[in-house]
Coordinates of C-alpha atoms and ligand atoms in Angstrom, one line a residue:
M1 CA 24.2 -56.7 159.8
N2 CA 23.8 -55.3 156.3
P3 CA 25.7 -56.9 153.4
R4 CA 28.6 -55.4 152.3
I5 CA 29.0 -55.1 148.1
C6 CA 31.2 -53.8 145.5
M7 CA 30.6 -53.2 142.1
V8 CA 33.6 -52.4 139.8
G9 CA 32.2 -50.9 136.5
S10 CA 30.1 -49.0 134.5
S11 CA 27.8 -45.6 134.6
N12 CA 25.6 -44.4 131.9
I13 CA 23.3 -41.9 131.8
D14 CA 20.0 -43.5 129.9
L15 CA 18.5 -42.1 126.9
I16 CA 15.0 -43.6 126.1
A17 CA 12.5 -43.1 123.8
R18 CA 9.3 -45.5 123.5
V19 CA 8.6 -46.4 119.6
P20 CA 6.2 -48.2 118.3
R21 CA 8.5 -51.0 117.2
I22 CA 12.4 -51.3 117.3
P23 CA 13.8 -49.3 114.1
A24 CA 14.9 -51.4 111.1
P25 CA 18.7 -50.1 109.4
A26 CA 18.5 -47.0 108.1
E27 CA 14.9 -46.0 109.1
T28 CA 13.8 -43.3 111.1
L29 CA 11.0 -43.4 113.3
I30 CA 9.0 -40.9 115.4
G31 CA 8.7 -42.4 118.9
S32 CA 6.5 -40.9 121.9
R33 CA 7.9 -40.3 125.7
F34 CA 11.4 -39.6 126.0
Q35 CA 13.0 -40.2 129.7
M36 CA 16.2 -39.3 130.8
G37 CA 17.9 -41.2 133.7
F38 CA 20.6 -42.9 135.8
G39 CA 21.6 -46.1 134.1
G40 CA 24.9 -48.6 133.3
K41 CA 24.5 -52.0 134.5
G42 CA 27.1 -51.7 137.1
A43 CA 25.4 -48.7 138.5
N44 CA 21.6 -50.5 138.2
Q45 CA 22.9 -53.4 140.2
A46 CA 24.6 -51.2 142.6
V47 CA 21.5 -49.0 143.5
M48 CA 19.4 -52.0 143.2
A49 CA 21.6 -53.5 146.2
A50 CA 21.8 -50.4 147.9
R51 CA 17.7 -50.1 147.9
L52 CA 17.4 -53.1 149.6
G53 CA 19.4 -52.1 152.3
A54 CA 23.4 -53.4 151.1
E55 CA 26.5 -51.4 152.3
V56 CA 27.6 -50.7 148.8
T57 CA 30.9 -49.1 147.3
V58 CA 31.2 -48.2 143.7
V59 CA 34.5 -48.3 141.8
T60 CA 33.8 -46.5 138.6
K61 CA 34.6 -43.3 136.3
L62 CA 32.7 -40.5 134.9
G63 CA 33.3 -37.6 132.7
R64 CA 34.1 -34.2 133.9
D65 CA 30.8 -33.1 132.8
V66 CA 27.4 -32.7 134.0
F67 CA 26.1 -36.3 133.4
G68 CA 29.0 -37.4 135.7
E69 CA 28.3 -34.6 138.4
S70 CA 24.6 -35.7 138.3
T71 CA 25.3 -39.4 138.6
L72 CA 27.9 -39.0 141.3
A73 CA 25.0 -36.8 143.4
N74 CA 22.7 -39.8 142.6
Y75 CA 25.2 -42.5 144.0
R76 CA 25.3 -39.8 147.1
A77 CA 21.6 -40.0 147.3
Q78 CA 21.2 -43.7 147.2
G79 CA 23.7 -43.7 150.1
I80 CA 26.3 -45.4 148.0
D81 CA 30.2 -45.4 149.2
T82 CA 31.7 -43.0 146.6
N83 CA 35.4 -42.6 147.7
Y84 CA 36.2 -45.0 144.6
V85 CA 34.2 -42.6 141.8
L86 CA 36.8 -41.1 139.4
F87 CA 36.7 -38.8 137.3
D88 CA 38.4 -38.5 133.6
E89 CA 39.5 -35.4 132.4
K90 CA 39.1 -35.7 128.7
E91 CA 36.5 -38.3 128.0
A92 CA 32.6 -37.7 128.6
S93 CA 30.3 -39.9 130.7
G94 CA 28.7 -43.1 129.2
V95 CA 25.6 -42.6 127.4
A96 CA 23.1 -45.0 126.8
L97 CA 20.7 -44.5 123.6
I98 CA 17.6 -46.9 124.2
A99 CA 14.7 -47.7 122.3
V100 CA 11.6 -49.3 124.4
E101 CA 9.0 -50.9 122.1
E102 CA 5.5 -50.0 123.3
G103 CA 3.6 -53.0 123.6
S104 CA 6.2 -55.4 124.5
G105 CA 8.3 -53.2 126.6
Q106 CA 11.0 -54.8 124.9
N107 CA 14.3 -52.8 124.3
S108 CA 17.5 -52.0 122.3
I109 CA 20.5 -50.2 123.8
I110 CA 23.6 -48.6 121.9
I111 CA 26.2 -47.8 124.2
A112 CA 28.9 -44.8 124.0
P113 CA 31.2 -46.3 126.7
G114 CA 32.9 -42.9 127.1
A115 CA 34.8 -42.7 130.4
N116 CA 34.0 -45.9 131.6
F117 CA 36.3 -47.2 129.1
T118 CA 39.4 -45.2 130.6
L119 CA 39.2 -47.1 134.3
T120 CA 42.7 -48.9 134.3
P121 CA 43.9 -51.7 136.4
A122 CA 46.2 -49.7 138.3
E123 CA 42.8 -47.7 139.7
V124 CA 41.5 -50.9 140.1
R125 CA 44.2 -52.2 142.8
L126 CA 43.8 -48.4 144.3
A127 CA 40.3 -49.6 145.4
S128 CA 41.7 -52.8 146.8
R129 CA 40.6 -52.3 150.7
A130 CA 37.2 -51.9 149.5
I131 CA 37.1 -54.9 147.4
Q132 CA 38.5 -57.1 149.9
S133 CA 36.7 -56.5 152.7
A134 CA 33.2 -56.8 150.7
Q135 CA 31.4 -60.0 150.9
I136 CA 30.6 -59.9 147.4
V137 CA 32.2 -58.0 144.4
M138 CA 30.0 -57.2 141.0
C139 CA 31.3 -57.0 137.7
Q140 CA 30.1 -56.7 133.8
L141 CA 31.7 -56.1 130.8
E142 CA 30.6 -52.6 129.9
V143 CA 34.1 -51.9 131.1
P144 CA 37.2 -53.0 129.5
I145 CA 37.6 -57.2 130.3
E146 CA 41.0 -56.6 132.1
I147 CA 39.0 -54.5 134.9
S148 CA 36.8 -57.0 135.8
L149 CA 39.7 -59.3 135.9
E150 CA 41.6 -57.3 137.8
A151 CA 38.7 -56.6 140.6
F152 CA 38.2 -60.5 140.7
R153 CA 42.3 -61.1 141.1
V154 CA 42.2 -58.6 143.9
A155 CA 39.1 -59.8 145.3
K156 CA 40.1 -63.5 145.4
G157 CA 43.7 -62.1 146.8
G158 CA 41.8 -60.9 149.9
G159 CA 39.9 -64.5 150.5
G160 CA 36.3 -64.9 151.3
V161 CA 35.1 -62.6 148.9
T162 CA 32.0 -64.0 146.3
T163 CA 32.6 -62.8 142.6
I164 CA 29.7 -62.3 140.6
L165 CA 30.2 -61.7 137.1
N166 CA 27.4 -60.4 134.5
P167 CA 28.7 -61.2 131.3
A168 CA 26.8 -58.2 129.4
P169 CA 27.3 -57.3 127.0
A170 CA 28.6 -60.6 125.5
A171 CA 32.4 -61.0 125.0
N172 CA 35.0 -63.9 124.5
L173 CA 35.7 -64.9 128.4
P174 CA 39.4 -65.4 128.9
M175 CA 39.8 -68.8 130.7
E176 CA 41.1 -66.8 134.2
L177 CA 38.2 -64.5 134.4
L178 CA 35.9 -67.8 134.3
Q179 CA 37.9 -69.8 137.0
L180 CA 38.3 -66.4 138.9
T181 CA 34.3 -66.3 138.7
D182 CA 32.2 -67.9 141.5
I183 CA 28.8 -67.2 140.1
L184 CA 28.0 -66.4 136.4
I185 CA 24.8 -64.5 135.5
P186 CA 24.5 -64.0 131.6
N187 CA 21.0 -63.6 129.8
E188 CA 19.5 -66.1 127.2
I189 CA 21.4 -63.9 124.7
E190 CA 24.3 -63.9 126.2
A191 CA 24.6 -67.4 127.0
S192 CA 24.1 -68.2 123.5
M193 CA 26.8 -65.6 122.3
L194 CA 29.3 -66.9 124.8
T195 CA 28.4 -70.7 123.9
G196 CA 27.5 -70.3 119.9
M197 CA 24.8 -72.2 121.1
P198 CA 20.8 -71.6 120.3
T199 CA 18.8 -70.9 124.0
S200 CA 15.3 -70.2 122.7
T201 CA 14.0 -73.7 124.5
D202 CA 14.4 -75.0 127.6
A203 CA 16.2 -78.0 126.3
E204 CA 18.3 -75.2 124.5
V205 CA 19.2 -73.5 127.5
I206 CA 20.2 -76.3 129.6
A207 CA 22.5 -77.6 126.8
A208 CA 24.5 -74.1 126.6
A209 CA 24.4 -74.4 130.6
R210 CA 26.0 -77.5 130.4
K211 CA 28.8 -76.4 128.0
L212 CA 29.3 -73.4 130.3
Q213 CA 30.0 -75.7 133.1
E214 CA 32.6 -77.4 130.9
W215 CA 34.6 -74.1 130.9
G216 CA 34.7 -74.6 134.8
V217 CA 31.8 -72.0 136.1
K218 CA 30.8 -73.4 139.3
T219 CA 27.4 -71.7 139.4
L220 CA 25.5 -70.6 136.8
V221 CA 22.1 -68.4 136.6
I222 CA 20.9 -67.9 133.1
T223 CA 18.1 -65.4 133.3
L224 CA 15.3 -66.0 130.5
G225 CA 13.1 -62.7 130.7
S226 CA 9.7 -63.5 131.5
R227 CA 10.7 -67.1 131.4
G228 CA 12.6 -66.4 134.5
A229 CA 16.0 -68.2 134.9
L230 CA 17.7 -71.6 134.9
L231 CA 19.9 -72.2 138.0
I232 CA 22.8 -74.8 137.9
N233 CA 24.4 -75.2 141.6
G234 CA 28.0 -77.0 141.3
N235 CA 26.9 -81.0 140.6
N236 CA 23.0 -80.3 141.4
E237 CA 20.6 -80.8 138.8
P238 CA 19.4 -77.7 136.9
V239 CA 16.5 -75.6 138.0
F240 CA 14.2 -73.6 136.5
V241 CA 12.5 -71.1 138.4
R242 CA 9.7 -69.1 136.8
A243 CA 8.3 -66.0 137.0
E244 CA 5.4 -64.6 137.4
A245 CA 3.6 -63.6 134.2
V246 CA 3.2 -59.8 134.1
Q247 CA 2.2 -57.1 131.5
A248 CA 5.8 -55.5 131.1
V249 CA 6.0 -51.9 130.4
D250 CA 9.4 -51.5 130.3
S251 CA 12.1 -54.1 130.6
T252 CA 15.1 -51.9 130.6
G253 CA 17.4 -52.7 133.7
A254 CA 15.4 -55.8 134.6
G255 CA 18.5 -58.1 134.4
D256 CA 20.4 -55.4 136.9
S257 CA 17.4 -55.4 139.3
F258 CA 17.6 -59.3 139.6
V259 CA 21.6 -59.1 139.7
G260 CA 21.6 -56.6 142.6
S261 CA 18.6 -58.2 144.4
F262 CA 20.5 -61.5 143.9
A263 CA 23.7 -60.1 145.5
Y264 CA 21.9 -58.2 148.3
L265 CA 20.0 -61.4 148.9
L266 CA 22.9 -63.8 149.1
G267 CA 24.8 -61.8 150.9
S268 CA 22.0 -61.5 153.9
G269 CA 22.2 -65.3 154.0
R270 CA 19.5 -66.4 151.7
S271 CA 20.7 -69.6 149.8
V272 CA 21.6 -69.3 146.0
R273 CA 18.3 -70.6 144.9
E274 CA 16.2 -68.5 147.5
A275 CA 18.1 -65.7 146.2
V276 CA 17.5 -66.6 142.6
E277 CA 13.5 -67.2 143.1
R278 CA 13.6 -63.8 145.3
G279 CA 15.5 -61.6 142.9
C280 CA 13.0 -63.0 139.9
A281 CA 10.1 -61.7 141.8
I282 CA 11.8 -58.2 142.4
A283 CA 12.8 -58.0 138.7
T284 CA 9.3 -58.8 137.6
R285 CA 8.4 -55.9 139.6
S286 CA 11.0 -53.7 137.7
V287 CA 9.2 -54.2 134.1
L288 CA 6.0 -52.8 135.6
R289 CA 7.3 -49.0 136.0
T290 CA 9.1 -47.0 133.0
G291 CA 12.6 -46.3 133.0
T292 CA 15.8 -47.9 134.5
Q293 CA 16.7 -47.2 138.0
T294 CA 13.1 -45.4 138.4
S295 CA 11.7 -49.0 137.6
F296 CA 13.5 -50.3 140.6
P297 CA 11.2 -51.2 143.7
Q298 CA 12.1 -49.6 147.1
R299 CA 12.9 -51.8 150.1
D300 CA 9.5 -51.3 151.6
E301 CA 7.9 -52.1 148.5
V302 CA 9.5 -55.8 148.3
A303 CA 9.7 -56.4 152.3
D304 CA 7.8 -59.6 151.6
L305 CA 10.6 -61.2 149.4
L306 CA 13.6 -60.1 151.7
Ligands
RIB1 O1 20.9 -53.0 131.2 C1 20.5 -51.9 131.4 C2 21.0 -50.7 131.3 O2 22.2 -51.2 130.0 C3 21.0 -49.2 131.1 O3 21.0 -49.0 132.2 C4 21.9 -48.8 130.0 O4 22.9 -47.6 130.2 C5 23.1 -50.2 129.5 O5 23.9 -50.3 130.3

């Protein structure tokens, strides 16, 4: 049986320029290659899970424009259930302006959320059946926080649904959202912003993780880019999972590749630790190609990890 996953969250179109370095304030910089593609943290995570073989439903809102129409077509092409893809008649589709630094593959991202921010809790409730019949519900913070909250309330109303929150971009998390979250997956920057603590060294990452645990987070995975990830599962000791060292070409969406893979692997019966280890390995492969969803491996490319 393929895992059933429901994603409630964002869809964007990514406008990506490769640049010699991330521009300073007020600086105009000549870049090199331009690439346009499908993105949005929610969409990316949904596509990654679907690519590996999950049955995925998305609850998301698009603008009534060419970006919205092509995003809908992309979801369909990936075999994703689009019954809960909504359109806003006034707002434009979400767009992300992304600069990718040549050499390091690091990026900086500006999001114009558009229709993503018009999704309402009532619209989330309309998707209750899809949410409650999923094994896993994934949310991020590129839609209003009440949307993630409502999705998890609905998920927990059904019983038996595992909730994964990727708190990106970082925001203050209401206590109710933390309590409804089974697995929290911030990256090291988000963990630092959430806790107000540094996360540059392993010891600092563990200290920040302990703070998040004090707030009631049950299972925590802090992704650390090329350093891998830290897992704290319940009362178990913290475990660092190291990523293979590679020459990154473009890290855009690597975190989403991890979350989507992790959800697929967990839903397929892997332990949390196995899902972190294999998810890290899949995300590492995603940094070897340019673009966001275009860089995500196909199932047959990572069959050894599934
Ligand atoms: O995580 C990468 C994603 O962040 C991009 O696809 C962009 O759309 C932003 O949402």
